[in-house]
PDB file of C-alpha atoms and ligand atoms in Angstrom:
ATOM      1  CA  MET A 146       4.295  34.148   6.060  1.00  0.00           C
ATOM      2  CA  LYS A 147       1.557  33.459   3.562  1.00  0.00           C
ATOM      3  CA  GLU A 148      -0.052  30.072   3.847  1.00  0.00           C
ATOM      4  CA  LEU A 149      -0.425  28.036   0.691  1.00  0.00           C
ATOM      5  CA  LYS A 150      -3.997  28.030  -0.538  1.00  0.00           C
ATOM      6  CA  ILE A 151      -5.238  24.624  -1.563  1.00  0.00           C
ATOM      7  CA  THR A 152      -8.104  24.807  -4.013  1.00  0.00           C
ATOM      8  CA  PRO A 153     -11.313  23.512  -2.449  1.00  0.00           C
ATOM      9  CA  ILE A 154     -12.847  20.237  -3.512  1.00  0.00           C
ATOM     10  CA  LYS A 155     -16.552  19.532  -3.771  1.00  0.00           C
ATOM     11  CA  ASN A 156     -16.650  16.073  -2.240  1.00  0.00           C
ATOM     12  CA  GLY A 157     -13.967  13.870  -0.848  1.00  0.00           C
ATOM     13  CA  THR A 158     -11.271  13.754   1.789  1.00  0.00           C
ATOM     14  CA  VAL A 159      -8.430  16.063   2.693  1.00  0.00           C
ATOM     15  CA  ILE A 160      -5.677  14.463   4.728  1.00  0.00           C
ATOM     16  CA  ASP A 161      -3.781  17.306   6.335  1.00  0.00           C
ATOM     17  CA  HIS A 162      -0.784  17.503   8.697  1.00  0.00           C
ATOM     18  CA  ILE A 163       0.842  14.450   7.166  1.00  0.00           C
ATOM     19  CA  THR A 164       4.438  14.111   8.355  1.00  0.00           C
ATOM     20  CA  ALA A 165       6.541  15.896   5.726  1.00  0.00           C
ATOM     21  CA  GLY A 166       7.780  13.453   3.139  1.00  0.00           C
ATOM     22  CA  TYR A 167       5.096  10.840   3.801  1.00  0.00           C
ATOM     23  CA  ALA A 168       2.467  11.863   1.239  1.00  0.00           C
ATOM     24  CA  VAL A 169       3.672   9.177  -1.152  1.00  0.00           C
ATOM     25  CA  LYS A 170       3.293   6.512   1.550  1.00  0.00           C
ATOM     26  CA  VAL A 171      -0.255   7.740   2.188  1.00  0.00           C
ATOM     27  CA  LEU A 172      -1.004   7.348  -1.522  1.00  0.00           C
ATOM     28  CA  HIS A 173       0.352   3.826  -1.284  1.00  0.00           C
ATOM     29  CA  ILE A 174      -1.972   3.049   1.641  1.00  0.00           C
ATOM     30  CA  LEU A 175      -4.919   4.383  -0.348  1.00  0.00           C
ATOM     31  CA  LYS A 176      -3.811   2.190  -3.279  1.00  0.00           C
ATOM     32  CA  ILE A 177      -3.378   5.209  -5.497  1.00  0.00           C
ATOM     33  CA  PRO A 178      -2.771   5.154  -8.405  1.00  0.00           C
ATOM     34  CA  GLU A 179      -3.449   1.436  -8.987  1.00  0.00           C
ATOM     35  CA  SER A 180      -7.125   1.386  -8.120  1.00  0.00           C
ATOM     36  CA  THR A 181      -8.482   4.852  -8.517  1.00  0.00           C
ATOM     37  CA  SER A 182      -9.970   7.122 -11.091  1.00  0.00           C
ATOM     38  CA  ALA A 183     -10.349   9.856  -8.487  1.00  0.00           C
ATOM     39  CA  VAL A 184      -8.688  13.239  -8.842  1.00  0.00           C
ATOM     40  CA  VAL A 185      -5.846  13.378  -6.340  1.00  0.00           C
ATOM     41  CA  SER A 186      -3.791  16.398  -5.354  1.00  0.00           C
ATOM     42  CA  VAL A 187      -0.625  16.212  -3.331  1.00  0.00           C
ATOM     43  CA  ALA A 188       1.241  19.065  -1.679  1.00  0.00           C
ATOM     44  CA  MET A 189       4.579  18.282  -0.111  1.00  0.00           C
ATOM     45  CA  ASN A 190       6.706  20.242   2.322  1.00  0.00           C
ATOM     46  CA  VAL A 191       4.080  22.923   2.812  1.00  0.00           C
ATOM     47  CA  ILE A 192       5.051  25.343   5.562  1.00  0.00           C
ATOM     48  CA  GLY A 193       2.283  25.253   8.161  1.00  0.00           C
ATOM     49  CA  LYS A 194       1.981  26.662  11.672  1.00  0.00           C
ATOM     50  CA  SER A 195       3.984  23.830  13.165  1.00  0.00           C
ATOM     51  CA  GLY A 196       6.600  23.357  10.468  1.00  0.00           C
ATOM     52  CA  LYS A 197       6.634  21.393   7.244  1.00  0.00           C
ATOM     53  CA  LYS A 198       3.828  19.026   6.358  1.00  0.00           C
ATOM     54  CA  ASP A 199       2.312  17.175   3.425  1.00  0.00           C
ATOM     55  CA  ILE A 200      -1.306  17.317   2.322  1.00  0.00           C
ATOM     56  CA  VAL A 201      -3.260  14.818   0.187  1.00  0.00           C
ATOM     57  CA  LYS A 202      -6.675  15.563  -1.289  1.00  0.00           C
ATOM     58  CA  VAL A 203      -8.745  12.827  -2.825  1.00  0.00           C
ATOM     59  CA  GLU A 204     -11.926  13.752  -4.621  1.00  0.00           C
ATOM     60  CA  ASN A 205     -15.083  11.658  -4.410  1.00  0.00           C
ATOM     61  CA  ARG A 206     -13.658   9.230  -1.909  1.00  0.00           C
ATOM     62  CA  GLU A 207     -13.983   8.752   1.845  1.00  0.00           C
ATOM     63  CA  LEU A 208     -11.594   6.531   3.772  1.00  0.00           C
ATOM     64  CA  ASP A 209     -12.419   3.320   5.549  1.00  0.00           C
ATOM     65  CA  PRO A 210     -11.354   2.878   9.197  1.00  0.00           C
ATOM     66  CA  LYS A 211      -8.526   0.499   8.283  1.00  0.00           C
ATOM     67  CA  GLU A 212      -7.017   3.061   5.943  1.00  0.00           C
ATOM     68  CA  VAL A 213      -7.285   5.696   8.671  1.00  0.00           C
ATOM     69  CA  ASP A 214      -5.478   3.413  11.150  1.00  0.00           C
ATOM     70  CA  LYS A 215      -2.724   2.763   8.639  1.00  0.00           C
ATOM     71  CA  ILE A 216      -2.280   6.484   8.056  1.00  0.00           C
ATOM     72  CA  ALA A 217      -2.102   6.969  11.843  1.00  0.00           C
ATOM     73  CA  LEU A 218       0.809   4.549  11.970  1.00  0.00           C
ATOM     74  CA  ILE A 219       2.945   6.509   9.550  1.00  0.00           C
ATOM     75  CA  ALA A 220       1.612  10.033  10.216  1.00  0.00           C
ATOM     76  CA  PRO A 221       0.354  10.224  13.815  1.00  0.00           C
ATOM     77  CA  ARG A 222      -0.519  13.926  13.545  1.00  0.00           C
ATOM     78  CA  ALA A 223      -2.566  13.697  10.381  1.00  0.00           C
ATOM     79  CA  THR A 224      -6.086  15.085  10.314  1.00  0.00           C
ATOM     80  CA  ILE A 225      -8.873  13.677   8.190  1.00  0.00           C
ATOM     81  CA  ASN A 226     -11.304  16.206   6.775  1.00  0.00           C
ATOM     82  CA  ILE A 227     -14.415  14.908   5.091  1.00  0.00           C
ATOM     83  CA  ILE A 228     -15.746  17.345   2.508  1.00  0.00           C
ATOM     84  CA  ARG A 229     -19.289  17.317   1.227  1.00  0.00           C
ATOM     85  CA  ASP A 230     -20.535  20.004  -1.081  1.00  0.00           C
ATOM     86  CA  TYR A 231     -17.461  22.181  -0.368  1.00  0.00           C
ATOM     87  CA  GLU A 232     -18.039  22.078   3.403  1.00  0.00           C
ATOM     88  CA  VAL A 233     -15.907  20.296   5.960  1.00  0.00           C
ATOM     89  CA  VAL A 234     -18.547  18.080   7.553  1.00  0.00           C
ATOM     90  CA  LYS A 235     -16.184  16.091   9.733  1.00  0.00           C
ATOM     91  CA  LYS A 236     -12.659  16.725  10.910  1.00  0.00           C
ATOM     92  CA  HIS A 237     -10.677  14.550  13.222  1.00  0.00           C
ATOM     93  CA  ARG A 238      -7.130  13.727  14.058  1.00  0.00           C
ATOM     94  CA  VAL A 239      -6.076  10.165  13.427  1.00  0.00           C
ATOM     95  CA  GLN A 240      -5.509   8.012  16.482  1.00  0.00           C
ATOM     96  CA  VAL A 241      -2.925   5.341  16.788  1.00  0.00           C
ATOM     97  CA  PRO A 242      -4.735   2.308  18.191  1.00  0.00           C
ATOM     98  CA  ASP A 243      -3.248   0.426  21.182  1.00  0.00           C
ATOM     99  CA  GLN A 244      -3.208  -2.820  19.218  1.00  0.00           C
ATOM    100  CA  ILE A 245      -2.452  -3.134  15.527  1.00  0.00           C
ATOM    101  CA  VAL A 246      -4.129  -6.195  14.079  1.00  0.00           C
ATOM    102  CA  ASP A 247      -3.816  -7.269  10.458  1.00  0.00           C
ATOM    103  CA  LEU A 248      -2.564  -3.922   9.139  1.00  0.00           C
ATOM    104  CA  ILE A 249       1.157  -4.429   8.718  1.00  0.00           C
ATOM    105  CA  HIS A 250       3.582  -7.291   8.120  1.00  0.00           C
ATOM    106  CA  CYS A 251       6.077  -8.339  10.748  1.00  0.00           C
ATOM    107  CA  SER A 252       9.618  -7.653   9.503  1.00  0.00           C
ATOM    108  CA  ASN A 253      10.812 -10.991  10.875  1.00  0.00           C
ATOM    109  CA  PRO A 254      10.488 -13.549   8.054  1.00  0.00           C
ATOM    110  CA  THR A 255      10.342 -16.457  10.518  1.00  0.00           C
ATOM    111  CA  CYS A 256       7.591 -14.865  12.643  1.00  0.00           C
ATOM    112  CA  VAL A 257       4.536 -17.101  13.035  1.00  0.00           C
ATOM    113  CA  SER A 258       2.414 -14.310  11.520  1.00  0.00           C
ATOM    114  CA  ASN A 259       4.425 -14.676   8.288  1.00  0.00           C
ATOM    115  CA  GLY A 260       4.158 -18.452   8.194  1.00  0.00           C
ATOM    116  CA  ARG A 261       1.716 -20.698   6.468  1.00  0.00           C
ATOM    117  CA  GLU A 262      -0.639 -20.798   9.444  1.00  0.00           C
ATOM    118  CA  PRO A 263      -3.522 -18.356   9.166  1.00  0.00           C
ATOM    119  CA  VAL A 264      -2.246 -16.125  11.974  1.00  0.00           C
ATOM    120  CA  LYS A 265      -3.054 -12.439  11.655  1.00  0.00           C
ATOM    121  CA  SER A 266      -0.204 -10.057  12.370  1.00  0.00           C
ATOM    122  CA  ARG A 267      -0.522  -8.312  15.696  1.00  0.00           C
ATOM    123  CA  PHE A 268       1.513  -5.530  17.314  1.00  0.00           C
ATOM    124  CA  HIS A 269       1.580  -3.715  20.623  1.00  0.00           C
ATOM    125  CA  VAL A 270       2.083   0.027  20.448  1.00  0.00           C
ATOM    126  CA  ILE A 271       4.996   1.103  22.636  1.00  0.00           C
ATOM    127  CA  CYS A 272       5.012   4.766  21.637  1.00  0.00           C
ATOM    128  CA  LYS A 273       2.417   6.716  19.648  1.00  0.00           C
ATOM    129  CA  ASP A 274       4.415   9.707  18.406  1.00  0.00           C
ATOM    130  CA  PRO A 275       6.783   8.854  16.897  1.00  0.00           C
ATOM    131  CA  THR A 276       5.144   5.495  16.431  1.00  0.00           C
ATOM    132  CA  ARG A 277       6.984   2.492  17.792  1.00  0.00           C
ATOM    133  CA  ILE A 278       5.409  -0.928  17.727  1.00  0.00           C
ATOM    134  CA  LYS A 279       6.460  -4.402  18.731  1.00  0.00           C
ATOM    135  CA  CYS A 280       5.301  -7.732  17.356  1.00  0.00           C
ATOM    136  CA  TYR A 281       3.021  -9.611  19.765  1.00  0.00           C
ATOM    137  CA  TYR A 282       4.496 -12.961  18.668  1.00  0.00           C
ATOM    138  CA  CYS A 283       8.232 -12.473  18.145  1.00  0.00           C
ATOM    139  CA  GLU A 284       8.720  -9.078  19.826  1.00  0.00           C
ATOM    140  CA  ARG A 285      10.543  -7.665  16.836  1.00  0.00           C
ATOM    141  CA  GLU A 286      10.218  -3.916  16.379  1.00  0.00           C
ATOM    142  CA  PRO A 287       9.990  -2.958  12.697  1.00  0.00           C
ATOM    143  CA  GLU A 288      12.412  -0.140  11.880  1.00  0.00           C
ATOM    144  CA  ASP A 289      10.518   1.156   8.887  1.00  0.00           C
ATOM    145  CA  ILE A 290       6.818   0.828   9.663  1.00  0.00           C
ATOM    146  CA  ALA A 291       5.766   2.481   6.404  1.00  0.00           C
ATOM    147  CA  ALA A 292       7.563  -0.170   4.370  1.00  0.00           C
ATOM    148  CA  GLN A 293       5.658  -2.967   6.130  1.00  0.00           C
ATOM    149  CA  VAL A 294       2.136  -1.591   5.794  1.00  0.00           C
ATOM    150  CA  PHE A 295       0.022  -3.867   3.593  1.00  0.00           C
TER     151      PHE A 295
HETATM  152 ZN1   ZN B 627       6.706 -11.067  14.511  1.00  0.00          ZN
END
């Protein structure tokens, strides 16, 4: 089978091996399109070596560690490729952290982290792939993590 060729970018980030169907959620995490003038390319349901995947390329933008952690939560097999002058200068797989602090909302509206007190949301990771997390305060497990990401 022929692999889809993605046109190279000069500078920016290629997020590869995104769980198929999650490219749009990744764009949401990166606050695209609201806050960007960058050129963004999205490929969905590309057939790769290990099945279907999505790919997002963002020109002239590198990701901050919080964005990478958020992507890890919804696409634990994603790889981040930093491109400078057409070369991949850094490539790494995302890593789901053991503790998730201040990255996603608790799905329990009465949780202390959703109250008026300045309490940052905090989750324990029970399983990394597929990701399952549990609120540190109320022990609720969000069913749709992607929907709760800030
Ligand atoms: Zn909670």
